[in-house]
Amino acid sequence: MQTIPTHSSLVAVGDSFTEGMSDLLPDGSYRGWADLLAARMAATTPGFRYANLAVRGKLIRQIVDEQVEVAAAMNADVITLVGGLNDTLRPKCDMGQVRGLLTEAVERLAPSCRQLVLMRSPGRQGPVLERFRPRMEELFTHVEELAERHGALVVDLYRAPSLSDPRLWDVDRLHLTGEGHRRVAEAVWQTLGYEPEDTEWRTPMPATPRPGWATRRSADVRFAREHLLPWIGRRLTGRSSGDGLPAKRPELLPYEGPAA
C-alpha cells in the first residue's frame, strides 16, 4: 500500500513560471501550477500553509538576494526552487555565475526544509528554444547534480513531450497556458509521492490540423508587436517586467484559494 505523504506547508521560489503567468483568472490575477499544487496539498492536510515568493522577470541573482533567505526562514516542509532560465535568455549570460548562484540557493534552502524540489523547466518547440538550448541544458545538468548532492527532488518537465507542444503555451511563447500549468502541478504532485490524478500528463495532446499560412503569419505579427518588441526594449534599457512588483504571496499563511 502506498504511503500518503503528509506535508503541512509549501513555499514557492522563482520567477514568472512559478508566479503563474499566463494562467489568467477572471479577476486579472494569475493562478499557475504552484497555486494548483497548494490547493491539492491543502485538501489532504488541515491547516496547510502556503507562500509564493515568485516575481516575474527575476534573474537568479535577484532570486537569491530577494527570496532565498526569506524562504529559508519559513522552515516549510516543501520548498520549490525554479530559477536561472531568464538568465539563459539574455545575450550576455555568464553561465558560471548562474551555476554558482543556483548552488548558493540550494545550499541555503536544502537544510531549511524537509524536501527541496528543483525542476528541469519545459521548453516549447521553435527557433527560440533551439538558439538557447545549450545554455538551458547546461543549467539542467547542474540542477541534477545539485539535487543528487543535496537530496532534492527533480521534476523533469524538459523531457515531457506534452509540454513542448506550442498549444500549451500562451501567445507570448514564454509562458504556459492554464492546461500547461495543470500538467506541471500534476508532475510536482506525483514527484512528491502523492497518488496520481492524471497518469497521462506527459502524453501529447491529440493532433489537430495545422493553422493555415495566413493564420500563422498573423500570429507571428501579433507576437512580435505585443511581446517580442517590448521584451527587447526591456533588455536594452535594463528593465524587467517584475520591477516594483511584490511577491505573489509573501507570508506563509493557511491556504485559501480556487480548487484545482
GROMACS .gro file of C-alpha atoms in nm, residues 139-225:
model
   87
  139LEU     CA    1   2.159   2.467  -1.643
  140PHE     CA    2   1.953   2.149  -1.619
  141THR     CA    3   2.262   1.929  -1.586
  142HIS     CA    4   2.369   2.144  -1.293
  143VAL     CA    5   2.021   2.113  -1.141
  144GLU     CA    6   2.053   1.734  -1.146
  145GLU     CA    7   2.400   1.748  -0.991
  146LEU     CA    8   2.278   1.976  -0.712
  147ALA     CA    9   1.977   1.755  -0.646
  148GLU     CA   10   2.195   1.446  -0.609
  149ARG     CA   11   2.434   1.631  -0.380
  150HIS     CA   12   2.168   1.779  -0.152
  151GLY     CA   13   1.888   1.521  -0.156
  152ALA     CA   14   1.649   1.734  -0.361
  153LEU     CA   15   1.384   1.601  -0.595
  154VAL     CA   16   1.391   1.693  -0.963
  155VAL     CA   17   1.073   1.733  -1.166
  156ASP     CA   18   1.174   1.670  -1.526
  157LEU     CA   19   0.944   1.883  -1.740
  158TYR     CA   20   1.203   1.930  -2.013
  159ARG     CA   21   1.169   1.572  -2.135
  160ALA     CA   22   0.786   1.569  -2.122
  161PRO     CA   23   0.657   1.558  -2.483
  162SER     CA   24   0.328   1.723  -2.390
  163LEU     CA   25   0.491   2.040  -2.256
  164SER     CA   26   0.683   2.113  -2.575
  165ASP     CA   27   0.355   2.145  -2.768
  166PRO     CA   28   0.303   2.510  -2.875
  167ARG     CA   29  -0.069   2.471  -2.797
  168LEU     CA   30   0.017   2.456  -2.427
  169TRP     CA   31   0.196   2.792  -2.446
  170ASP     CA   32   0.041   3.137  -2.438
  171VAL     CA   33   0.061   3.384  -2.727
  172ASP     CA   34   0.377   3.535  -2.572
  173ARG     CA   35   0.551   3.200  -2.637
  174LEU     CA   36   0.722   3.223  -2.298
  175HIS     CA   37   0.455   3.113  -2.052
  176LEU     CA   38   0.231   2.810  -2.021
  177THR     CA   39  -0.146   2.816  -2.060
  178GLY     CA   40  -0.378   2.703  -1.782
  179GLU     CA   41  -0.366   2.347  -1.915
  180GLY     CA   42   0.012   2.358  -1.918
  181HIS     CA   43   0.021   2.473  -1.555
  182ARG     CA   44  -0.225   2.197  -1.461
  183ARG     CA   45   0.012   1.939  -1.604
  184VAL     CA   46   0.309   2.089  -1.418
  185ALA     CA   47   0.113   2.077  -1.090
  186GLU     CA   48   0.040   1.712  -1.157
  187ALA     CA   49   0.408   1.644  -1.225
  188VAL     CA   50   0.518   1.802  -0.896
  189TRP     CA   51   0.234   1.629  -0.709
  190GLN     CA   52   0.348   1.288  -0.831
  191THR     CA   53   0.717   1.363  -0.769
  192LEU     CA   54   0.633   1.439  -0.406
  193GLY     CA   55   0.483   1.091  -0.379
  194TYR     CA   56   0.111   1.162  -0.396
  195GLU     CA   57  -0.130   0.929  -0.573
  196PRO     CA   58  -0.155   1.032  -0.941
  197GLU     CA   59  -0.468   1.211  -1.052
  198ASP     CA   60  -0.359   1.220  -1.416
  199THR     CA   61  -0.122   0.944  -1.526
  200GLU     CA   62  -0.116   1.085  -1.879
  201TRP     CA   63   0.018   1.436  -1.808
  202ARG     CA   64   0.325   1.363  -2.022
  203THR     CA   65   0.114   1.243  -2.315
  204PRO     CA   66   0.094   1.488  -2.605
  205MET     CA   67  -0.239   1.644  -2.692
  206PRO     CA   68  -0.429   1.488  -2.985
  207ALA     CA   69  -0.311   1.611  -3.323
  208THR     CA   70  -0.508   1.892  -3.484
  209PRO     CA   71  -0.483   2.040  -3.834
  210ARG     CA   72  -0.201   2.292  -3.862
  211PRO     CA   73  -0.326   2.651  -3.898
  212GLY     CA   74  -0.301   2.796  -4.246
  213TRP     CA   75  -0.017   3.020  -4.362
  214ALA     CA   76  -0.215   3.342  -4.316
  215THR     CA   77  -0.317   3.247  -3.962
  216ARG     CA   78   0.041   3.163  -3.868
  217ARG     CA   79   0.177   3.488  -4.012
  218SER     CA   80  -0.090   3.688  -3.831
  219ALA     CA   81   0.007   3.517  -3.505
  220ASP     CA   82   0.375   3.595  -3.571
  221VAL     CA   83   0.299   3.963  -3.629
  222ARG     CA   84   0.091   3.983  -3.312
  223PHE     CA   85   0.363   3.809  -3.112
  224ALA     CA   86   0.630   4.048  -3.240
  225ARG     CA   87   0.421   4.360  -3.175
   0.00000   0.00000   0.00000
